[in-house]
Structure formats: C-alpha cells, structure tokens
XYZ file of C-alpha atoms in Angstrom:
325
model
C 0.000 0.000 0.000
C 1.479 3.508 -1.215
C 1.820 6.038 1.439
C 0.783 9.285 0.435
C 1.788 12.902 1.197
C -0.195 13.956 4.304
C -0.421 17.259 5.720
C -2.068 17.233 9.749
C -4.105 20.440 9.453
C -6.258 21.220 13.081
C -5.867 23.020 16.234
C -3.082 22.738 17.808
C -4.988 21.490 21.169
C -6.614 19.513 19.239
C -3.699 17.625 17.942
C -2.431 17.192 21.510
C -5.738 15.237 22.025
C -6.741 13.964 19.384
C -2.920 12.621 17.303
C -1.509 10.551 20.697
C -0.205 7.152 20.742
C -1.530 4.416 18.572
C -3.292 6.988 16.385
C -0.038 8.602 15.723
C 1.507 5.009 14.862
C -0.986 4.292 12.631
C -1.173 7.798 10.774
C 2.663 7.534 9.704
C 2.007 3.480 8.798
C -0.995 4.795 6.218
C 0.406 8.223 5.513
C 3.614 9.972 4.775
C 3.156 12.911 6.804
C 5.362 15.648 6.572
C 3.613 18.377 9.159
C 1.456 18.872 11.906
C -0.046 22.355 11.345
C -2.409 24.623 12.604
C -2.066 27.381 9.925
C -1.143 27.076 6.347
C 1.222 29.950 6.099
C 4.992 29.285 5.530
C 3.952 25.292 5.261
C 5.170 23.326 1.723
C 2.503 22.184 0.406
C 3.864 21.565 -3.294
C 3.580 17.732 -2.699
C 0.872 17.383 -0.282
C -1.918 14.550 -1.252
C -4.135 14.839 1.239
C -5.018 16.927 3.967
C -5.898 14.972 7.038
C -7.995 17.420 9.386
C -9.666 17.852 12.408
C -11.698 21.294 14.336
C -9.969 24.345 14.207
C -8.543 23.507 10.982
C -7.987 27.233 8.779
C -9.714 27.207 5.488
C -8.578 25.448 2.868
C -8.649 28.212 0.347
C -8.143 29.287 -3.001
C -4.948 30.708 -2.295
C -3.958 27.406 0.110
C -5.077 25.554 -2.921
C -3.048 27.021 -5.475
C 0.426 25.994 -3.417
C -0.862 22.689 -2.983
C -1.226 21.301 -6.800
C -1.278 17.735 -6.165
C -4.124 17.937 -3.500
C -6.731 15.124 -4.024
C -8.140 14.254 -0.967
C -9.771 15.727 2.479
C -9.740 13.757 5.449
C -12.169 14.971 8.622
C -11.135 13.201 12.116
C -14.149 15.253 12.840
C -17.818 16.100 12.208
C -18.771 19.268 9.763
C -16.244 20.286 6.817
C -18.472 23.782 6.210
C -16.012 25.861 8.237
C -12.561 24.597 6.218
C -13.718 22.819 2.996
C -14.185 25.872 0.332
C -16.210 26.488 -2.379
C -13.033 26.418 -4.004
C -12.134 22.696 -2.983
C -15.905 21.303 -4.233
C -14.464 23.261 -8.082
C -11.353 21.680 -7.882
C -12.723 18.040 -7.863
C -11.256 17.499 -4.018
C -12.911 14.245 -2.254
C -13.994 14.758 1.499
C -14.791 12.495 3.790
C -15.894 13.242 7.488
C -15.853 10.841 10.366
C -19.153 13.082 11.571
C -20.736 9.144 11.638
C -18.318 8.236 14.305
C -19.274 11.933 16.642
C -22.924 11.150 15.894
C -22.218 8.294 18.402
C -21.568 10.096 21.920
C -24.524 12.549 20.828
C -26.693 9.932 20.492
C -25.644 7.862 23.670
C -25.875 11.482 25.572
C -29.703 11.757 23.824
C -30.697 8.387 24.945
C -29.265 8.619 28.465
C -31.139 12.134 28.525
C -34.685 10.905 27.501
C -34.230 7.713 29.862
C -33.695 10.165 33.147
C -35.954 13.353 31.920
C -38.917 10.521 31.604
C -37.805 9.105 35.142
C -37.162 12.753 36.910
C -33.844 11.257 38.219
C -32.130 14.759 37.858
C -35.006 16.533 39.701
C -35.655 13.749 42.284
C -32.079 13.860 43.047
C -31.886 17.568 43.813
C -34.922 17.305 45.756
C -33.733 14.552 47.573
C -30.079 16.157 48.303
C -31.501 19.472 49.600
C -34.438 17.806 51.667
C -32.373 14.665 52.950
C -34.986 12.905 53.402
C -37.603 10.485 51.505
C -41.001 11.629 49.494
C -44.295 10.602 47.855
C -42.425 10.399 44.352
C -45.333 9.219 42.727
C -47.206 12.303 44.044
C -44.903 14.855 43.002
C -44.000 13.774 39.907
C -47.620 11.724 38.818
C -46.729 9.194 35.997
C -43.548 9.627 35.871
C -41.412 6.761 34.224
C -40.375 5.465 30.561
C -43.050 2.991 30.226
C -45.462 3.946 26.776
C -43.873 7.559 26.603
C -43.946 9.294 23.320
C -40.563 10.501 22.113
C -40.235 13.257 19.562
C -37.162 12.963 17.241
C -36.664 16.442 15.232
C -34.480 15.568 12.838
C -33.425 12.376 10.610
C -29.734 13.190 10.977
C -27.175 10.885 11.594
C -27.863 11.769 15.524
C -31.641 11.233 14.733
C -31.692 7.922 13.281
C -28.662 6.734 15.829
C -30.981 7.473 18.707
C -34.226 5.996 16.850
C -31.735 3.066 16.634
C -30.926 3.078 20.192
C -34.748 3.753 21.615
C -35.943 0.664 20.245
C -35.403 -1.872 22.742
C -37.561 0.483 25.061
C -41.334 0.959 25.438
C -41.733 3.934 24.063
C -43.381 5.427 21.131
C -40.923 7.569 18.744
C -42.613 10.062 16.808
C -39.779 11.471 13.874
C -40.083 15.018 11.720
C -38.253 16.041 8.902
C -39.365 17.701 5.770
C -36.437 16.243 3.780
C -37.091 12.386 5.241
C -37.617 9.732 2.170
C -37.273 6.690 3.625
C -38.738 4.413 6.320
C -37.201 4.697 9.999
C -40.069 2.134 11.306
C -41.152 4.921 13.286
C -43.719 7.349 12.994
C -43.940 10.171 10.747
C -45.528 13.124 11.785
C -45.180 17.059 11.209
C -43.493 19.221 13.521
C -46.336 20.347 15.210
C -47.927 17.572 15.984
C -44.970 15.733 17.249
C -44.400 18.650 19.973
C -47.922 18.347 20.784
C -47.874 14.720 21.526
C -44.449 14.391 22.461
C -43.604 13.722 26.458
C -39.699 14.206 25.342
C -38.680 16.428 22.333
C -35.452 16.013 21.060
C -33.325 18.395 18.159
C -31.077 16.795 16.079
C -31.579 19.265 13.332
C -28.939 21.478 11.233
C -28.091 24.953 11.752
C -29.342 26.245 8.542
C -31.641 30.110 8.151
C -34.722 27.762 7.914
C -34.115 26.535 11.186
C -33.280 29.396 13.317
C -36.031 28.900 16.171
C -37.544 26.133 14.999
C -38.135 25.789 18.945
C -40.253 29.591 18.788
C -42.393 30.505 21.639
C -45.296 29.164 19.571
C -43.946 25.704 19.704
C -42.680 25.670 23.005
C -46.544 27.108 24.943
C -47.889 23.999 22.318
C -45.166 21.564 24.482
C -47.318 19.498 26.913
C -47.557 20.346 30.647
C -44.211 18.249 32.459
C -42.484 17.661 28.715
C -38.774 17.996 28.604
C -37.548 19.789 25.258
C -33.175 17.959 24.791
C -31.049 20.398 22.700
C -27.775 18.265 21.534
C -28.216 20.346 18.368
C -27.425 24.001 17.749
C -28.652 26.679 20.357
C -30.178 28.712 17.557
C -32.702 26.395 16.893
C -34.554 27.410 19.939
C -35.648 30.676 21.103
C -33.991 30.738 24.305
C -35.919 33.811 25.470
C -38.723 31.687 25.452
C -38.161 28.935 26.345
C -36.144 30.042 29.834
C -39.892 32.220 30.448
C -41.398 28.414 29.679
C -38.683 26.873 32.657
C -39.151 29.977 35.124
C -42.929 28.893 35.371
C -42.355 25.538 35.775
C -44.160 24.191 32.651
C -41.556 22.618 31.600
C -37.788 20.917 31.997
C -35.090 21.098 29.620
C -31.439 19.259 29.094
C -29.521 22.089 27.272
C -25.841 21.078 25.749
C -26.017 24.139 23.868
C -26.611 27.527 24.823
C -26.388 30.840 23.137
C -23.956 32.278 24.013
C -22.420 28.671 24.253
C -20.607 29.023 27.636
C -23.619 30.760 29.650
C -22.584 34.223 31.512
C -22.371 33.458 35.691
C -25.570 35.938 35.708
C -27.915 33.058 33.332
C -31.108 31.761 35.257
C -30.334 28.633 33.707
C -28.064 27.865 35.901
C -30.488 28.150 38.776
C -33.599 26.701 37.866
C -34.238 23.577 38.717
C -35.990 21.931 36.392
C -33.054 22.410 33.814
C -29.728 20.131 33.224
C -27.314 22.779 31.602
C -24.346 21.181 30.265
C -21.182 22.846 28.254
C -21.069 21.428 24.824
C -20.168 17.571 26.277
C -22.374 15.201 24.295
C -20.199 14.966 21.851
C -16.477 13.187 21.321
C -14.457 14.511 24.197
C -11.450 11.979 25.789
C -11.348 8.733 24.931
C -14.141 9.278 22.581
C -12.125 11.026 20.658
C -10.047 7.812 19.049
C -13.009 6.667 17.515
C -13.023 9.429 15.197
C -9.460 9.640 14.398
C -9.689 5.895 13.610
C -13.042 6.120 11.184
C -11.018 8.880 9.465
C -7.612 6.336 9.237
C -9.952 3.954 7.893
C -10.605 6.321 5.228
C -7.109 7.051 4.638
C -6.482 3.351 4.259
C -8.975 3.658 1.538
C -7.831 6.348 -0.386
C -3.898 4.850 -0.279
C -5.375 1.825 -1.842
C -7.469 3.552 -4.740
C -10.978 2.604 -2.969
C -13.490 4.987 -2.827
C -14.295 6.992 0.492
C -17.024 4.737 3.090
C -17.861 8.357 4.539
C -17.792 10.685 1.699
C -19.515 14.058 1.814
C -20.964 15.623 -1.477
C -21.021 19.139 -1.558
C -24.964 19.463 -2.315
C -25.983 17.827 0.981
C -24.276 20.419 3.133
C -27.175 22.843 2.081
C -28.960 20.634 4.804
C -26.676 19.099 7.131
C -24.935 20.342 10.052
C-alpha cells in the first residue's frame, strides 16, 4: 500500500488530544506525513496529497489551494467540513470524507441517556432529595412519571436522529420522527413538527443549523409543548428561542437538558443555571477523551482507503451540506 503525502491540518490542542499514541503510529504506517499544522502559512505544500484534518482547521482556500497542486483528498477526524472545505475545494474536484458518523455516536448515547432520566425525573428527584435529605411521595410529586409507553419526539433524521431511533428501540416507548427532507422508512412514525411537539412527552433536536431553522423551537412551539415535557437540545442553540423557552422553565411548565446555549458558555448571571428543572451542560455530548479515538480511527480507515485507490465509506458531497450540520 502507497503512502501518500499527508499534511495534519487542526488546532493545535486539538492535535495534543486527538494525534496521541496508537493513532499517531498508525497515521505515519498509512500516511507519509510531513507536518502537523495549525495554519497554512509558511507550510510546503507543493507535494501534499491529502489533507488529514480535524476542528480548528484554517480554510482550505483558493490561495492554500493554489500551493498545494497535487491535493486530491480531504480527510475529517471530525464532524462538519463547512467551516474549512471551500467552495473552491468542491471546483477543484477534491474528495472529502468526514468521520461526523463516528461523533454522531456520543450525541446519540448522551440523547438516549437524557430521555431515559428526563422521563424518570432522576435529575429533579435527586436535587430534591439532596436538599431535603430525606424520603417523598415520588409518585405524588412527579404523577406518571417513568419510561413505560412515553412518546418521544425525534426532530431531525440526521445521523444523531436515526442513531438514537436506533438506540430507543429496545424500550417501550413510542418515537414520533419530523423532517421535511425524510424519504425513507425509519419504522417509526412520521408526523409534522407540530404535531410531534404536541404529543411528544420528550422532544429532542437533532436538526442542522441552517436560516430555515433558526427557532424552529419559537415561543409558539414551546406554549404547544405538553404540561411536564422535557424539550433535549444536543443540536445548535439557535434552533430554539432561548428567550422563550427560559420564560417556559421559570414557570415551571416545563424541563429542559440544554448542551447548547447561546452564548455557548452561559454568563455566571444566566437563570439557567439556577432553575431547577433544567440540566445545563457545556457542549459535552459529543467526542471529548477517549471518545475522541473513535473518530481519528473512522477517518484512518478512510485514509487506508484512499492509499489503496478505494473509494471513500464516509464521503460528503457538496450538495448535501445545504442541509446538514
């Protein structure tokens, strides 16, 4: 198997995580790699192949590509290419692949560990229980509360989406899915989004960040939320109007498991942090320690690929990023 040029383009924190150990063995066993960057200036990139790359990598642009005339290939040890893959890569014929497959994983574990405890209270019962230190009449504070014939709302037949369908179906619940692009059958219910928040005991977003979407979560949506429902955010912050929906939490109406925020790290000042029917967390759910090898090896796998002429397993085409995250 040939071994060809690799640039490491990413963060250089991110290489300290993410390129460690057997990773790093493997890399140089698939790759000849002649840098570890985190900016293209001053870097020869005359015989550079392919540019294996991870978050925080700088934009592969049409001045990066001109000094790089034997580019062919884009590899992602990470989710999205939108912030470093150009319009001028997609004209110049360059193959991406993403290992955004391999992150959808931790989301979706995050998602399903989520639902199980918002359905159960275990977060609120647990507070309640720490500051009273003492027992209660569960069932009377929190009537019904359990996993048994919920309704789960899936917004979104992403990779996340359909990894958590996936992953919900050895439980007794009822999974409603929405999304106006879906074609194919999930074995799940179909519905529209409206419906799905009004029937939904759990709603979770695993929907892009895209104009249509801003506040797809509007105040509208969120009154229409039943009484009790928890609304999971793993997504993008700006797909729910946070004003509202922190007015929906101050009255109690409803809960909330928030992994993103706007802005992303919430200011010291946020009621969010307070109230207590809300699980704020800061951008965990997806590959973070350990999880992170599974994406560097998905995108080695790829790299194996490409040295051996074989078509990417995990390619993205440029006309599905007008609808993916």
């Amino acid at each position: 198997m040939r071994r060809p040029v690799t640039v490491a383009a990413m963060g250089a924190d991110v290489a300290e995580r993410l390129i460690t150990g057997e990773v790093r063995e493997r890399l140089h066993r698939v790759a000849d790699v002649r840098a570890v960057v985190d900016d293209f200036a001053g870097v020869d990139l005359s015989r550079t192949e392919v540019l294996f790359t991870s978050w925080s990598c700088p934009p592969v642009t049409a001045e990066v590509l001109a000094r790089a005339p034997e580019l062919r290939a884009v590899v992602h040890a990470a989710g999205s290419v939108k912030h470093h893959v150009t319009d001028a890569c997609w004209e110049r014929g360059i193959a991406v692949s993403s290992a955004a497959a391999a992150n959808a994983q931790p989301v979706a574990e995050f998602t399903l560990a989520a639902i199980l405890f918002a359905n159960k209270r275990v977060v609120d019962i647990a507070r309640a229980y720490r500051a009273a230190r003492a027992n209660d009449d569960w069932d009377a504070r929190y009537p019904g509360f359990g996993n048994y014939r919920r309704t789960v709302g899936v917004v979104g037949a992403s990779r996340i989406g359909r990894r958590v369908i996936e992953l919900l179906r050895p439980f007794d619940v009822e999974v409603l899915v929405s999304d106006p692009y879906l074609d194919d059958d999930l074995g799940v219910r179909r519905v529209g989004l409206d419906e799905l928040v009004a029937a939904s005991d759990v709603v979770t977003l695993h929907a892009p960040d895209l104009p249509e979407t801003r506040h797809l979560m509007d105040a509208g949506r969120l009154a229409a939320m039943r009484d009790g429902a928890t609304l999971i955010n793993t997504a993008r912050a700006a797909l729910v109007d946070q004003e509202a929906l922190t007015r929906e939490l101050a009255a109690g109406r409803l809960f909330a498991v928030l992994d993103h925020t706007e802005p992303e790290f919430l200011p010291p000042g946020s009621p969010l942090y307070d109230l207590p029917n809300v699980l704020v967390t800061p951008h965990i759910a997806g590959s973070l320690g350990g999880e992170l090898v599974r994406m560097a090896d998905l995108a080695l796998d790829e790299l194996s690929r490409y040295a051996r002429g074989l078509p990417f397993e995990h390619p993205v085409e440029r006309g599905s990023l007008s609808r993916s995250a």
